């Protein structure tokens, strides 16, 4: 909840700024663009810690195991409030992309070999971003590069365990249950450029980096008794590079 509150503070400031009624020298106050984002996680496995039952002693840390997210694509929408000719405050939202999660290494003394699965599951991510941006050059320049930074709130939802993992674990008498991936707040930095097609229409492209990581928890339960055999925890490093290409209009 605290993370969510912190993420909303810039959004509240963004909304409040409309009261100033600032605009560019050409009278525009809002720029909206829609386009396609390609998301490329750069993180690597971070190891897995396991605990007997849900309250028992911890077993030796397994540094060779872990989880990584694969690339994904989604439609993205950007809204920028133009404070003046160069400064803008923005909000980025998109259709929540689904990421395949690849497992690495062996767990439970080799009983669960994550390497043999193309993925262990998938998860949907809701990740709005509030931004501040500085655009170089004059309003009437054809090409205008920009730099910016912001804050992302990432919510992980609808995790689904892959059917191949379900079948493999069932054949060995246990199941993976209660998978939870924590929400996270992460800083964002980006560079890009707008190309003015007309006074109001423009094309835009950007590259962003998000310093994002989270933590996951799961239970391994006995199919015979339903008891929790092992609780596993792992940091998931994501750190995506995001490319965006879109078309926009200034109002």
CSV table of C-alpha atoms in Angstrom, one decimal:
chain,number,residue,atom,x,y,z
A,1,UNK,CA,0.0,0.0,0.0
A,2,UNK,CA,2.9,2.4,0.8
A,3,UNK,CA,4.4,1.7,-2.6
A,4,UNK,CA,1.1,2.4,-4.3
A,5,UNK,CA,0.7,5.7,-2.4
A,6,UNK,CA,4.2,6.8,-3.3
A,7,UNK,CA,3.5,6.0,-7.0
A,8,UNK,CA,0.3,8.1,-6.9
A,9,UNK,CA,2.0,11.3,-5.6
A,10,UNK,CA,3.5,12.2,-9.0
A,11,UNK,CA,0.2,11.5,-10.7
A,12,UNK,CA,-1.5,13.8,-8.3
A,13,UNK,CA,1.0,16.6,-9.0
A,14,UNK,CA,0.4,15.9,-12.8
A,15,UNK,CA,-3.3,16.4,-12.3
A,16,UNK,CA,-2.9,19.5,-10.2
A,17,UNK,CA,-0.7,21.1,-12.8
A,18,UNK,CA,-3.6,21.6,-15.1
A,19,UNK,CA,-4.8,24.4,-12.9
A,20,UNK,CA,-1.9,26.5,-14.2
A,21,UNK,CA,-3.4,26.6,-17.7
A,22,UNK,CA,0.1,26.8,-19.2
A,23,UNK,CA,0.6,26.2,-22.9
A,24,UNK,CA,3.1,26.3,-25.7
A,25,UNK,CA,3.7,29.4,-27.9
A,26,UNK,CA,1.5,27.8,-30.5
A,27,UNK,CA,-1.4,27.3,-28.0
A,28,UNK,CA,-1.2,23.6,-27.5
A,29,UNK,CA,-1.7,22.2,-24.0
A,30,UNK,CA,-1.9,18.4,-24.6
A,31,UNK,CA,-0.1,15.8,-26.7
A,32,UNK,CA,-1.5,12.3,-27.1
A,33,UNK,CA,0.2,9.4,-28.9
A,34,UNK,CA,-0.5,5.8,-29.5
A,35,UNK,CA,1.9,3.1,-30.7
A,36,UNK,CA,3.7,-0.2,-30.2
A,37,UNK,CA,6.1,-1.0,-27.4
A,38,UNK,CA,8.6,-3.8,-27.4
A,39,UNK,CA,9.7,-4.8,-23.9
A,40,UNK,CA,13.1,-6.6,-23.5
A,41,UNK,CA,13.9,-7.7,-19.9
A,42,UNK,CA,17.6,-7.7,-19.2
A,43,UNK,CA,17.6,-9.4,-15.8
A,44,UNK,CA,19.2,-12.8,-15.0
A,45,UNK,CA,18.3,-15.5,-12.4
A,46,UNK,CA,18.9,-14.4,-8.8
A,47,UNK,CA,18.8,-17.8,-7.0
A,48,UNK,CA,16.2,-19.5,-4.9
A,49,UNK,CA,15.9,-19.8,-1.1
A,50,UNK,CA,13.8,-22.7,0.2
A,51,UNK,CA,12.2,-23.3,3.6
A,52,UNK,CA,10.9,-26.6,5.0
A,53,UNK,CA,7.1,-26.2,5.3
A,54,UNK,CA,6.0,-22.7,5.8
A,55,UNK,CA,7.7,-22.0,9.2
A,56,UNK,CA,10.6,-24.5,9.3
A,57,UNK,CA,14.3,-24.1,8.9
A,58,UNK,CA,15.8,-22.7,5.6
A,59,UNK,CA,17.7,-25.1,3.3
A,60,UNK,CA,20.9,-24.1,1.5
A,61,UNK,CA,20.5,-21.3,-1.0
A,62,UNK,CA,20.4,-22.4,-4.6
A,63,UNK,CA,22.3,-19.7,-6.6
A,64,UNK,CA,22.1,-21.7,-9.9
A,65,UNK,CA,18.3,-21.5,-10.0
A,66,UNK,CA,15.9,-18.7,-10.6
A,67,UNK,CA,13.5,-17.1,-13.0
A,68,UNK,CA,13.7,-14.7,-16.0
A,69,UNK,CA,11.0,-12.9,-18.0
A,70,UNK,CA,11.0,-13.2,-21.8
A,71,UNK,CA,10.4,-10.4,-24.3
A,72,UNK,CA,6.8,-9.1,-24.9
A,73,UNK,CA,4.9,-6.5,-27.0
A,74,UNK,CA,2.0,-4.3,-26.3
A,75,UNK,CA,0.0,-1.3,-27.5
A,76,UNK,CA,1.0,1.8,-25.5
A,77,UNK,CA,-0.6,5.3,-25.0
A,78,UNK,CA,1.1,8.5,-23.9
A,79,UNK,CA,-0.5,11.6,-22.6
A,80,UNK,CA,1.7,14.7,-22.1
A,81,UNK,CA,0.6,18.0,-20.5
A,82,UNK,CA,2.6,20.8,-22.2
A,83,UNK,CA,3.8,23.1,-19.5
A,84,UNK,CA,5.6,25.3,-22.0
A,85,UNK,CA,7.6,24.9,-25.3
A,86,UNK,CA,10.1,22.5,-23.7
A,87,UNK,CA,8.7,21.0,-20.5
A,88,UNK,CA,5.9,18.5,-20.2
A,89,UNK,CA,4.4,16.2,-17.6
A,90,UNK,CA,3.2,12.8,-18.8
A,91,UNK,CA,1.3,9.6,-18.1
A,92,UNK,CA,2.1,6.3,-19.9
A,93,UNK,CA,-0.4,3.5,-19.9
A,94,UNK,CA,-0.8,0.4,-22.1
A,95,UNK,CA,-2.7,-2.8,-22.7
A,96,UNK,CA,-1.2,-5.0,-20.0
A,97,UNK,CA,1.3,-7.3,-21.7
A,98,UNK,CA,1.7,-11.0,-20.8
A,99,UNK,CA,5.2,-12.2,-20.1
A,100,UNK,CA,6.4,-15.8,-20.3
A,101,UNK,CA,8.5,-16.8,-17.3
A,102,UNK,CA,11.5,-19.0,-17.9
A,103,UNK,CA,12.9,-21.2,-15.1
A,104,UNK,CA,16.6,-21.9,-14.6
A,105,UNK,CA,18.3,-24.7,-12.7
A,106,UNK,CA,17.1,-27.5,-10.5
A,107,UNK,CA,15.1,-27.4,-7.3
A,108,UNK,CA,14.1,-29.9,-4.6
A,109,UNK,CA,17.3,-31.9,-4.9
A,110,UNK,CA,16.8,-32.3,-8.6
A,111,UNK,CA,13.2,-33.4,-8.4
A,112,UNK,CA,12.2,-30.3,-10.3
A,113,UNK,CA,14.3,-29.5,-13.3
A,114,UNK,CA,13.3,-26.1,-14.5
A,115,UNK,CA,15.6,-26.1,-17.5
A,116,UNK,CA,13.6,-28.7,-19.4
A,117,UNK,CA,10.5,-26.5,-19.7
A,118,UNK,CA,10.1,-23.8,-22.3
A,119,UNK,CA,8.4,-21.7,-19.6
A,120,UNK,CA,7.2,-22.3,-16.1
A,121,UNK,CA,4.2,-20.0,-16.5
A,122,UNK,CA,3.1,-16.5,-17.6
A,123,UNK,CA,2.0,-13.4,-15.9
A,124,UNK,CA,0.2,-10.2,-16.9
A,125,UNK,CA,1.8,-6.9,-15.8
A,126,UNK,CA,0.0,-3.5,-15.3
A,127,UNK,CA,2.6,-0.8,-15.3
A,128,UNK,CA,1.5,2.9,-15.5
A,129,UNK,CA,4.3,5.4,-15.6
A,130,UNK,CA,4.3,9.1,-14.6
A,131,UNK,CA,7.0,11.2,-16.3
A,132,UNK,CA,8.7,14.5,-16.6
A,133,UNK,CA,10.2,15.4,-20.0
A,134,UNK,CA,12.4,18.1,-21.6
A,135,UNK,CA,12.1,18.5,-25.3
A,136,UNK,CA,15.0,20.4,-27.1
A,137,UNK,CA,14.6,23.0,-29.8
A,138,UNK,CA,11.8,25.4,-30.9
A,139,UNK,CA,8.2,24.3,-31.3
A,140,UNK,CA,8.3,24.7,-35.1
A,141,UNK,CA,11.5,22.6,-35.5
A,142,UNK,CA,10.8,19.5,-37.6
A,143,UNK,CA,12.9,17.2,-35.4
A,144,UNK,CA,12.9,17.6,-31.6
A,145,UNK,CA,14.8,15.2,-29.4
A,146,UNK,CA,13.9,14.8,-25.8
A,147,UNK,CA,15.0,13.3,-22.5
A,148,UNK,CA,13.0,12.3,-19.5
A,149,UNK,CA,12.5,10.4,-16.3
A,150,UNK,CA,9.7,9.0,-14.3
A,151,UNK,CA,8.3,6.4,-11.9
A,152,UNK,CA,6.6,3.1,-12.7
A,153,UNK,CA,4.1,1.2,-10.6
A,154,UNK,CA,4.1,-2.5,-11.6
A,155,UNK,CA,1.3,-4.8,-10.6
A,156,UNK,CA,1.7,-8.5,-11.4
A,157,UNK,CA,-1.6,-10.4,-12.0
A,158,UNK,CA,-3.1,-13.6,-13.3
A,159,UNK,CA,-0.1,-15.8,-13.0
A,160,UNK,CA,-0.7,-19.2,-14.7
A,161,UNK,CA,1.5,-22.2,-14.2
A,162,UNK,CA,2.4,-23.9,-17.5
A,163,UNK,CA,0.5,-27.2,-18.1
A,164,UNK,CA,3.8,-29.1,-18.7
A,165,UNK,CA,5.0,-28.1,-15.2
A,166,UNK,CA,1.6,-29.1,-13.7
A,167,UNK,CA,1.8,-32.6,-15.3
A,168,UNK,CA,5.5,-33.1,-14.4
A,169,UNK,CA,5.0,-32.3,-10.7
A,170,UNK,CA,1.7,-34.3,-10.4
A,171,UNK,CA,3.5,-37.4,-11.7
A,172,UNK,CA,6.0,-37.0,-8.8
A,173,UNK,CA,3.3,-36.5,-6.1
A,174,UNK,CA,3.5,-32.8,-5.5
A,175,UNK,CA,2.1,-29.5,-6.8
A,176,UNK,CA,3.1,-25.9,-7.0
A,177,UNK,CA,0.6,-23.6,-5.4
A,178,UNK,CA,0.0,-20.1,-4.0
A,179,UNK,CA,2.4,-18.3,-6.4
A,180,UNK,CA,2.6,-14.6,-5.5
A,181,UNK,CA,4.6,-12.0,-7.3
A,182,UNK,CA,5.0,-8.7,-5.3
A,183,UNK,CA,4.1,-5.3,-6.8
A,184,UNK,CA,7.0,-2.9,-7.3
A,185,UNK,CA,7.9,0.7,-7.9
A,186,UNK,CA,10.8,1.5,-10.2
A,187,UNK,CA,12.5,4.5,-11.7
A,188,UNK,CA,12.4,5.1,-15.5
A,189,UNK,CA,14.8,7.0,-17.7
A,190,UNK,CA,14.2,7.6,-21.5
A,191,UNK,CA,15.4,9.4,-24.6
A,192,UNK,CA,13.6,9.9,-27.8
A,193,UNK,CA,12.5,12.3,-30.5
A,194,UNK,CA,9.4,13.7,-32.1
A,195,UNK,CA,9.1,14.3,-35.8
A,196,UNK,CA,6.6,17.0,-36.7
A,197,UNK,CA,4.6,15.9,-39.7
A,198,UNK,CA,2.3,19.0,-39.5
A,199,UNK,CA,1.7,21.6,-36.8
A,200,UNK,CA,-0.4,19.2,-34.8
A,201,UNK,CA,0.4,15.7,-36.1
A,202,UNK,CA,3.8,14.1,-35.2
A,203,UNK,CA,5.6,10.7,-35.1
A,204,UNK,CA,7.5,9.8,-32.0
A,205,UNK,CA,10.1,7.1,-31.0
A,206,UNK,CA,11.8,6.4,-27.7
A,207,UNK,CA,14.0,4.0,-25.8
A,208,UNK,CA,13.5,3.6,-22.1
A,209,UNK,CA,15.2,1.7,-19.3
A,210,UNK,CA,13.3,0.6,-16.1
A,211,UNK,CA,15.3,-0.4,-13.1
A,212,UNK,CA,12.7,-3.0,-12.0
A,213,UNK,CA,12.9,-6.0,-9.8
A,214,UNK,CA,10.4,-7.9,-7.6
A,215,UNK,CA,10.1,-11.0,-5.4
A,216,UNK,CA,8.1,-14.1,-5.8
A,217,UNK,CA,6.9,-16.8,-3.4
A,218,UNK,CA,5.4,-20.2,-3.9
A,219,UNK,CA,4.5,-23.3,-2.0
A,220,UNK,CA,5.2,-26.9,-2.9
A,221,UNK,CA,2.5,-29.1,-1.5
A,222,UNK,CA,2.0,-32.9,-1.2
A,223,UNK,CA,-0.8,-34.2,-3.4
A,224,UNK,CA,-1.5,-37.0,-0.8
A,225,UNK,CA,-1.9,-34.8,2.3
A,226,UNK,CA,-2.1,-31.3,1.0
A,227,UNK,CA,0.6,-30.3,3.5
A,228,UNK,CA,3.2,-27.6,2.5
A,229,UNK,CA,6.5,-29.5,1.9
A,230,UNK,CA,8.6,-26.5,0.9
A,231,UNK,CA,8.2,-22.7,0.6
A,232,UNK,CA,10.3,-21.1,-2.1
A,233,UNK,CA,11.3,-17.5,-2.5
A,234,UNK,CA,13.2,-15.7,-5.3
A,235,UNK,CA,14.1,-12.3,-6.4
A,236,UNK,CA,13.2,-11.7,-10.0
A,237,UNK,CA,15.3,-9.1,-11.8
A,238,UNK,CA,13.5,-7.6,-14.8
A,239,UNK,CA,15.3,-4.3,-15.7
A,240,UNK,CA,13.6,-4.0,-19.2
A,241,UNK,CA,14.7,-1.9,-22.1
A,242,UNK,CA,11.5,-0.6,-23.9
A,243,UNK,CA,11.4,0.7,-27.4
A,244,UNK,CA,8.4,2.7,-28.6
A,245,UNK,CA,7.2,3.9,-32.0
A,246,UNK,CA,4.0,5.9,-32.3
A,247,UNK,CA,1.9,8.6,-33.9
A,248,UNK,CA,0.5,11.5,-32.0
A,249,UNK,CA,-1.6,14.7,-32.1
A,250,UNK,CA,-1.3,18.0,-30.1
A,251,UNK,CA,-4.4,19.8,-28.9
